[in-house]
């Protein structure tokens, strides 16, 4: 996995905390009941019941929020990865030298961006980063397709890549309860999300970046491995795809000979 090694311990601690909290509330209700149900006691009992309900909901939802990548996600992501293995041929050789397209600075989404967000938000949920990954690369693919004429030799490849991306996104949404996508985002992530969804004519010039299509798909591929590492675990020793140095040593050529 590309997340800290103590993630499993954190999940167990959170689950145990929920259980202990629920037990304390139950003991409190029992004590109130034994004293007789006077009006004041009834109010206290009612508050305890509400608290118990909230804790029980958290207890049920916390395993979902902290669960690893669902197995159903791996098939579409591996299919997407197969397409990305040809990105050098279609995103470099079929474009002029030093060709770049204009994207929002938030769409230059790298492994280092993920690591920085994890440092800024202690205990940042992996699922939130995965949601952000889909939002970012949805815009990236649209911008790449937009600059291609209908007869551009790379257009069919990019259209197929976008189709496979949408398939993966559909499985991602179906793999989690609706409540997960309604949870409030941390402030820094919400700011990034708002910037990504802002109307282009309202984005200041200083917020745009000029990046080659190949570099954008390199980021796409590397961050996918980082955030969905369970789907790309091989038979060799586990690799930390969230380690920036992993991608600087030519390892990406080992993963994708054509990239």
Tab-separated table of N, CA, C and O in Angstrom, residues 178-250:
chain	number	residue	atom	x	y	z
A	178	UNK	N	-24.082	6.301	-0.887
A	178	UNK	CA	-24.242	7.708	-1.277
A	178	UNK	C	-23.758	8.658	-0.187
A	178	UNK	O	-23.282	9.763	-0.478
A	179	UNK	N	-23.863	8.242	1.094
A	179	UNK	CA	-23.463	9.100	2.203
A	179	UNK	C	-21.988	9.493	2.124
A	179	UNK	O	-21.590	10.572	2.567
A	180	UNK	N	-21.185	8.621	1.556
A	180	UNK	CA	-19.755	8.880	1.449
A	180	UNK	C	-19.492	10.115	0.597
A	180	UNK	O	-18.600	10.920	0.884
A	181	UNK	N	-20.271	10.309	-0.456
A	181	UNK	CA	-20.059	11.423	-1.375
A	181	UNK	C	-20.733	12.707	-0.887
A	181	UNK	O	-20.616	13.744	-1.534
A	182	UNK	N	-21.439	12.609	0.243
A	182	UNK	CA	-22.088	13.786	0.809
A	182	UNK	C	-21.345	14.328	2.017
A	182	UNK	O	-21.703	15.363	2.550
A	183	UNK	N	-20.292	13.620	2.443
A	183	UNK	CA	-19.549	14.070	3.609
A	183	UNK	C	-18.810	15.370	3.306
A	183	UNK	O	-18.394	15.623	2.173
A	184	UNK	N	-18.662	16.183	4.316
A	184	UNK	CA	-17.993	17.472	4.154
A	184	UNK	C	-16.502	17.266	3.900
A	184	UNK	O	-15.859	16.442	4.540
A	185	UNK	N	-15.964	18.010	2.947
A	185	UNK	CA	-14.554	17.906	2.606
A	185	UNK	C	-13.721	18.808	3.512
A	185	UNK	O	-14.193	19.868	3.935
A	186	UNK	N	-12.492	18.420	3.821
A	186	UNK	CA	-11.594	19.321	4.553
A	186	UNK	C	-11.432	20.627	3.779
A	186	UNK	O	-11.549	20.650	2.552
A	187	UNK	N	-11.141	21.686	4.491
A	187	UNK	CA	-11.113	23.022	3.876
A	187	UNK	C	-10.152	23.102	2.692
A	187	UNK	O	-10.501	23.637	1.636
A	188	UNK	N	-8.956	22.555	2.840
A	188	UNK	CA	-7.975	22.654	1.755
A	188	UNK	C	-8.423	21.883	0.529
A	188	UNK	O	-8.217	22.326	-0.615
A	189	UNK	N	-9.046	20.727	0.739
A	189	UNK	CA	-9.546	19.930	-0.380
A	189	UNK	C	-10.744	20.624	-1.025
A	189	UNK	O	-10.887	20.635	-2.249
A	190	UNK	N	-11.601	21.225	-0.196
A	190	UNK	CA	-12.764	21.940	-0.718
A	190	UNK	C	-12.330	23.121	-1.585
A	190	UNK	O	-12.934	23.394	-2.638
A	191	UNK	N	-11.276	23.808	-1.170
A	191	UNK	CA	-10.756	24.933	-1.956
A	191	UNK	C	-10.271	24.449	-3.328
A	191	UNK	O	-10.530	25.088	-4.355
A	192	UNK	N	-9.567	23.327	-3.327
A	192	UNK	CA	-9.092	22.757	-4.589
A	192	UNK	C	-10.263	22.364	-5.474
A	192	UNK	O	-10.278	22.626	-6.681
A	193	UNK	N	-11.265	21.731	-4.877
A	193	UNK	CA	-12.460	21.300	-5.604
A	193	UNK	C	-13.179	22.506	-6.215
A	193	UNK	O	-13.583	22.467	-7.387
A	194	UNK	N	-13.311	23.568	-5.439
A	194	UNK	CA	-13.987	24.772	-5.933
A	194	UNK	C	-13.224	25.388	-7.105
A	194	UNK	O	-13.823	25.856	-8.081
A	195	UNK	N	-11.903	25.391	-7.012
A	195	UNK	CA	-11.091	25.941	-8.105
A	195	UNK	C	-11.252	25.129	-9.384
A	195	UNK	O	-11.298	25.680	-10.488
A	196	UNK	N	-11.352	23.814	-9.231
A	196	UNK	CA	-11.488	22.940	-10.396
A	196	UNK	C	-12.826	23.132	-11.103
A	196	UNK	O	-12.922	22.953	-12.326
A	197	UNK	N	-13.848	23.454	-10.357
A	197	UNK	CA	-15.194	23.565	-10.917
A	197	UNK	C	-15.577	25.011	-11.246
A	197	UNK	O	-16.705	25.264	-11.663
A	198	UNK	N	-14.641	25.922	-11.082
A	198	UNK	CA	-14.934	27.330	-11.375
A	198	UNK	C	-15.010	27.557	-12.886
A	198	UNK	O	-14.306	26.906	-13.665
A	199	UNK	N	-15.876	28.481	-13.300
A	199	UNK	CA	-16.000	28.805	-14.720
A	199	UNK	C	-14.672	29.327	-15.264
A	199	UNK	O	-14.032	30.172	-14.631
A	200	UNK	N	-14.239	28.832	-16.441
A	200	UNK	CA	-12.922	29.230	-16.981
A	200	UNK	C	-12.731	30.739	-17.106
A	200	UNK	O	-11.631	31.243	-16.874
A	201	UNK	N	-13.791	31.462	-17.476
A	201	UNK	CA	-13.626	32.907	-17.667
A	201	UNK	C	-13.459	33.654	-16.344
A	201	UNK	O	-13.132	34.839	-16.331
A	202	UNK	N	-13.680	32.969	-15.221
A	202	UNK	CA	-13.489	33.584	-13.914
A	202	UNK	C	-12.147	33.234	-13.283
A	202	UNK	O	-11.809	33.732	-12.217
A	203	UNK	N	-11.401	32.351	-13.940
A	203	UNK	CA	-10.102	31.936	-13.406
A	203	UNK	C	-9.057	32.982	-13.769
A	203	UNK	O	-8.885	33.309	-14.951
A	204	UNK	N	-8.339	33.542	-12.805
A	204	UNK	CA	-7.306	34.544	-13.121
A	204	UNK	C	-6.175	33.918	-13.941
A	204	UNK	O	-5.901	32.722	-13.840
A	205	UNK	N	-5.521	34.734	-14.738
A	205	UNK	CA	-4.463	34.245	-15.614
A	205	UNK	C	-3.345	33.569	-14.826
A	205	UNK	O	-2.717	32.620	-15.313
A	206	UNK	N	-3.098	34.037	-13.624
A	206	UNK	CA	-2.019	33.477	-12.807
A	206	UNK	C	-2.301	32.044	-12.364
A	206	UNK	O	-1.388	31.351	-11.902
A	207	UNK	N	-3.550	31.591	-12.494
A	207	UNK	CA	-3.915	30.241	-12.060
A	207	UNK	C	-3.799	29.200	-13.176
A	207	UNK	O	-4.043	28.020	-12.941
A	208	UNK	N	-3.445	29.650	-14.380
A	208	UNK	CA	-3.300	28.704	-15.489
A	208	UNK	C	-1.858	28.241	-15.603
A	208	UNK	O	-0.923	28.966	-15.288
A	209	UNK	N	-1.692	27.005	-16.058
A	209	UNK	CA	-0.368	26.438	-16.300
A	209	UNK	C	-0.342	25.837	-17.708
A	209	UNK	O	-1.377	25.412	-18.228
A	210	UNK	N	0.838	25.788	-18.315
A	210	UNK	CA	0.987	25.218	-19.653
A	210	UNK	C	1.834	23.945	-19.543
A	210	UNK	O	3.003	23.996	-19.164
A	211	UNK	N	1.196	22.831	-19.863
A	211	UNK	CA	1.803	21.519	-19.630
A	211	UNK	C	1.622	20.654	-20.871
A	211	UNK	O	0.611	20.747	-21.568
A	212	UNK	N	2.596	19.801	-21.148
A	212	UNK	CA	2.480	18.906	-22.303
A	212	UNK	C	1.449	17.810	-22.019
A	212	UNK	O	1.285	17.384	-20.864
A	213	UNK	N	0.742	17.323	-23.040
A	213	UNK	CA	-0.217	16.224	-22.842
A	213	UNK	C	0.440	14.990	-22.226
A	213	UNK	O	-0.144	14.326	-21.373
A	214	UNK	N	1.663	14.692	-22.636
A	214	UNK	CA	2.372	13.527	-22.093
A	214	UNK	C	2.595	13.674	-20.585
A	214	UNK	O	2.392	12.728	-19.809
A	215	UNK	N	2.994	14.857	-20.142
A	215	UNK	CA	3.217	15.083	-18.709
A	215	UNK	C	1.923	14.941	-17.908
A	215	UNK	O	1.921	14.406	-16.796
A	216	UNK	N	0.835	15.415	-18.477
A	216	UNK	CA	-0.457	15.302	-17.792
A	216	UNK	C	-0.853	13.840	-17.602
A	216	UNK	O	-1.347	13.449	-16.538
A	217	UNK	N	-0.622	13.020	-18.627
A	217	UNK	CA	-0.959	11.601	-18.504
A	217	UNK	C	0.058	10.845	-17.645
A	217	UNK	O	-0.295	9.835	-17.025
A	218	UNK	N	1.292	11.333	-17.580
A	218	UNK	CA	2.244	10.761	-16.622
A	218	UNK	C	1.724	10.967	-15.200
A	218	UNK	O	1.741	10.047	-14.377
A	219	UNK	N	1.279	12.179	-14.912
A	219	UNK	CA	0.707	12.469	-13.589
A	219	UNK	C	-0.518	11.603	-13.334
A	219	UNK	O	-0.712	11.077	-12.219
A	220	UNK	N	-1.362	11.485	-14.336
A	220	UNK	CA	-2.578	10.664	-14.274
A	220	UNK	C	-2.210	9.242	-13.819
A	220	UNK	O	-2.785	8.691	-12.870
A	221	UNK	N	-1.235	8.644	-14.509
A	221	UNK	CA	-0.844	7.264	-14.250
A	221	UNK	C	-0.197	7.103	-12.872
A	221	UNK	O	-0.539	6.188	-12.104
A	222	UNK	N	0.722	7.978	-12.542
A	222	UNK	CA	1.461	7.855	-11.283
A	222	UNK	C	0.561	8.048	-10.065
A	222	UNK	O	0.670	7.317	-9.073
A	223	UNK	N	-0.329	9.023	-10.119
A	223	UNK	CA	-1.231	9.245	-8.987
A	223	UNK	C	-2.264	8.125	-8.867
A	223	UNK	O	-2.714	7.808	-7.764
A	224	UNK	N	-2.629	7.511	-9.989
A	224	UNK	CA	-3.534	6.363	-9.944
A	224	UNK	C	-2.880	5.212	-9.181
A	224	UNK	O	-3.514	4.558	-8.338
A	225	UNK	N	-1.616	4.954	-9.464
A	225	UNK	CA	-0.899	3.903	-8.745
A	225	UNK	C	-0.777	4.232	-7.259
A	225	UNK	O	-0.852	3.343	-6.403
A	226	UNK	N	-0.576	5.504	-6.954
A	226	UNK	CA	-0.436	5.930	-5.564
A	226	UNK	C	-1.729	5.736	-4.785
A	226	UNK	O	-1.723	5.183	-3.678
A	227	UNK	N	-2.851	6.152	-5.350
A	227	UNK	CA	-4.122	6.154	-4.624
A	227	UNK	C	-4.869	4.827	-4.690
A	227	UNK	O	-5.746	4.569	-3.865
A	228	UNK	N	-4.556	3.998	-5.674
A	228	UNK	CA	-5.222	2.691	-5.804
A	228	UNK	C	-4.166	1.585	-5.841
A	228	UNK	O	-4.228	0.669	-6.657
A	229	UNK	N	-3.198	1.685	-4.953
A	229	UNK	CA	-2.029	0.806	-5.001
A	229	UNK	C	-2.380	-0.667	-4.846
A	229	UNK	O	-1.671	-1.530	-5.369
A	230	UNK	N	-3.479	-0.982	-4.142
A	230	UNK	CA	-3.859	-2.386	-3.955
A	230	UNK	C	-4.097	-3.087	-5.286
A	230	UNK	O	-3.908	-4.296	-5.414
A	231	UNK	N	-4.515	-2.334	-6.290
A	231	UNK	CA	-4.829	-2.922	-7.594
A	231	UNK	C	-3.584	-3.195	-8.434
A	231	UNK	O	-3.665	-3.890	-9.450
A	232	UNK	N	-2.442	-2.649	-8.021
A	232	UNK	CA	-1.233	-2.783	-8.835
A	232	UNK	C	-0.104	-3.478	-8.086
A	232	UNK	O	1.060	-3.364	-8.464
A	233	UNK	N	-0.471	-4.187	-7.018
A	233	UNK	CA	0.538	-4.927	-6.260
A	233	UNK	C	0.979	-6.146	-7.064
A	233	UNK	O	0.152	-6.931	-7.528
A	234	UNK	N	2.282	-6.305	-7.227
A	234	UNK	CA	2.814	-7.430	-7.980
A	234	UNK	C	3.286	-8.539	-7.071
A	234	UNK	O	3.088	-8.506	-5.848
A	235	UNK	N	3.929	-9.524	-7.653
A	235	UNK	CA	4.429	-10.654	-6.871
A	235	UNK	C	5.756	-10.313	-6.198
A	235	UNK	O	6.186	-10.998	-5.280
A	236	UNK	N	6.414	-9.242	-6.682
A	236	UNK	CA	7.669	-8.820	-6.079
A	236	UNK	C	7.405	-8.067	-4.784
A	236	UNK	O	6.277	-7.983	-4.316
A	237	UNK	N	8.467	-7.550	-4.182
A	237	UNK	CA	8.324	-6.807	-2.918
A	237	UNK	C	7.392	-5.617	-3.114
A	237	UNK	O	7.399	-4.986	-4.182
A	238	UNK	N	6.557	-5.289	-2.113
A	238	UNK	CA	5.624	-4.162	-2.233
A	238	UNK	C	6.346	-2.869	-2.591
A	238	UNK	O	7.420	-2.588	-2.071
A	239	UNK	N	5.753	-2.110	-3.483
A	239	UNK	CA	6.337	-0.842	-3.913
A	239	UNK	C	5.522	0.316	-3.361
A	239	UNK	O	4.294	0.240	-3.286
A	240	UNK	N	6.215	1.376	-2.986
A	240	UNK	CA	5.535	2.579	-2.514
A	240	UNK	C	5.381	3.533	-3.695
A	240	UNK	O	6.276	4.314	-4.004
A	241	UNK	N	4.225	3.451	-4.358
A	241	UNK	CA	3.988	4.292	-5.529
A	241	UNK	C	3.785	5.758	-5.154
A	241	UNK	O	3.728	6.616	-6.040
A	242	UNK	N	3.638	6.035	-3.854
A	242	UNK	CA	3.493	7.423	-3.410
A	242	UNK	C	4.842	8.068	-3.091
A	242	UNK	O	4.888	9.227	-2.687
A	243	UNK	N	5.901	7.308	-3.248
A	243	UNK	CA	7.249	7.834	-3.050
A	243	UNK	C	7.709	8.469	-4.359
A	243	UNK	O	7.859	7.784	-5.375
A	244	UNK	N	7.950	9.769	-4.323
A	244	UNK	CA	8.332	10.494	-5.547
A	244	UNK	C	9.589	9.899	-6.166
A	244	UNK	O	9.715	9.831	-7.397
A	245	UNK	N	10.523	9.448	-5.341
A	245	UNK	CA	11.778	8.902	-5.861
A	245	UNK	C	11.556	7.635	-6.677
A	245	UNK	O	12.376	7.302	-7.541
A	246	UNK	N	10.461	6.927	-6.414
A	246	UNK	CA	10.165	5.716	-7.189
A	246	UNK	C	10.037	6.041	-8.672
A	246	UNK	O	10.489	5.289	-9.534
A	247	UNK	N	9.427	7.180	-8.980
A	247	UNK	CA	9.174	7.550	-10.375
A	247	UNK	C	10.353	8.288	-10.997
A	247	UNK	O	10.366	8.526	-12.204
A	248	UNK	N	11.334	8.666	-10.199
A	248	UNK	CA	12.491	9.397	-10.729
A	248	UNK	C	13.618	8.483	-11.177
A	248	UNK	O	14.572	8.930	-11.785
A	249	UNK	N	13.534	7.220	-10.847
A	249	UNK	CA	14.637	6.295	-11.117
A	249	UNK	C	14.377	5.410	-12.327
A	249	UNK	O	14.943	4.330	-12.449
A	250	UNK	N	13.461	5.840	-13.191
A	250	UNK	CA	13.179	5.062	-14.385
A	250	UNK	C	12.303	3.863	-14.120
A	250	UNK	O	12.129	3.007	-14.975
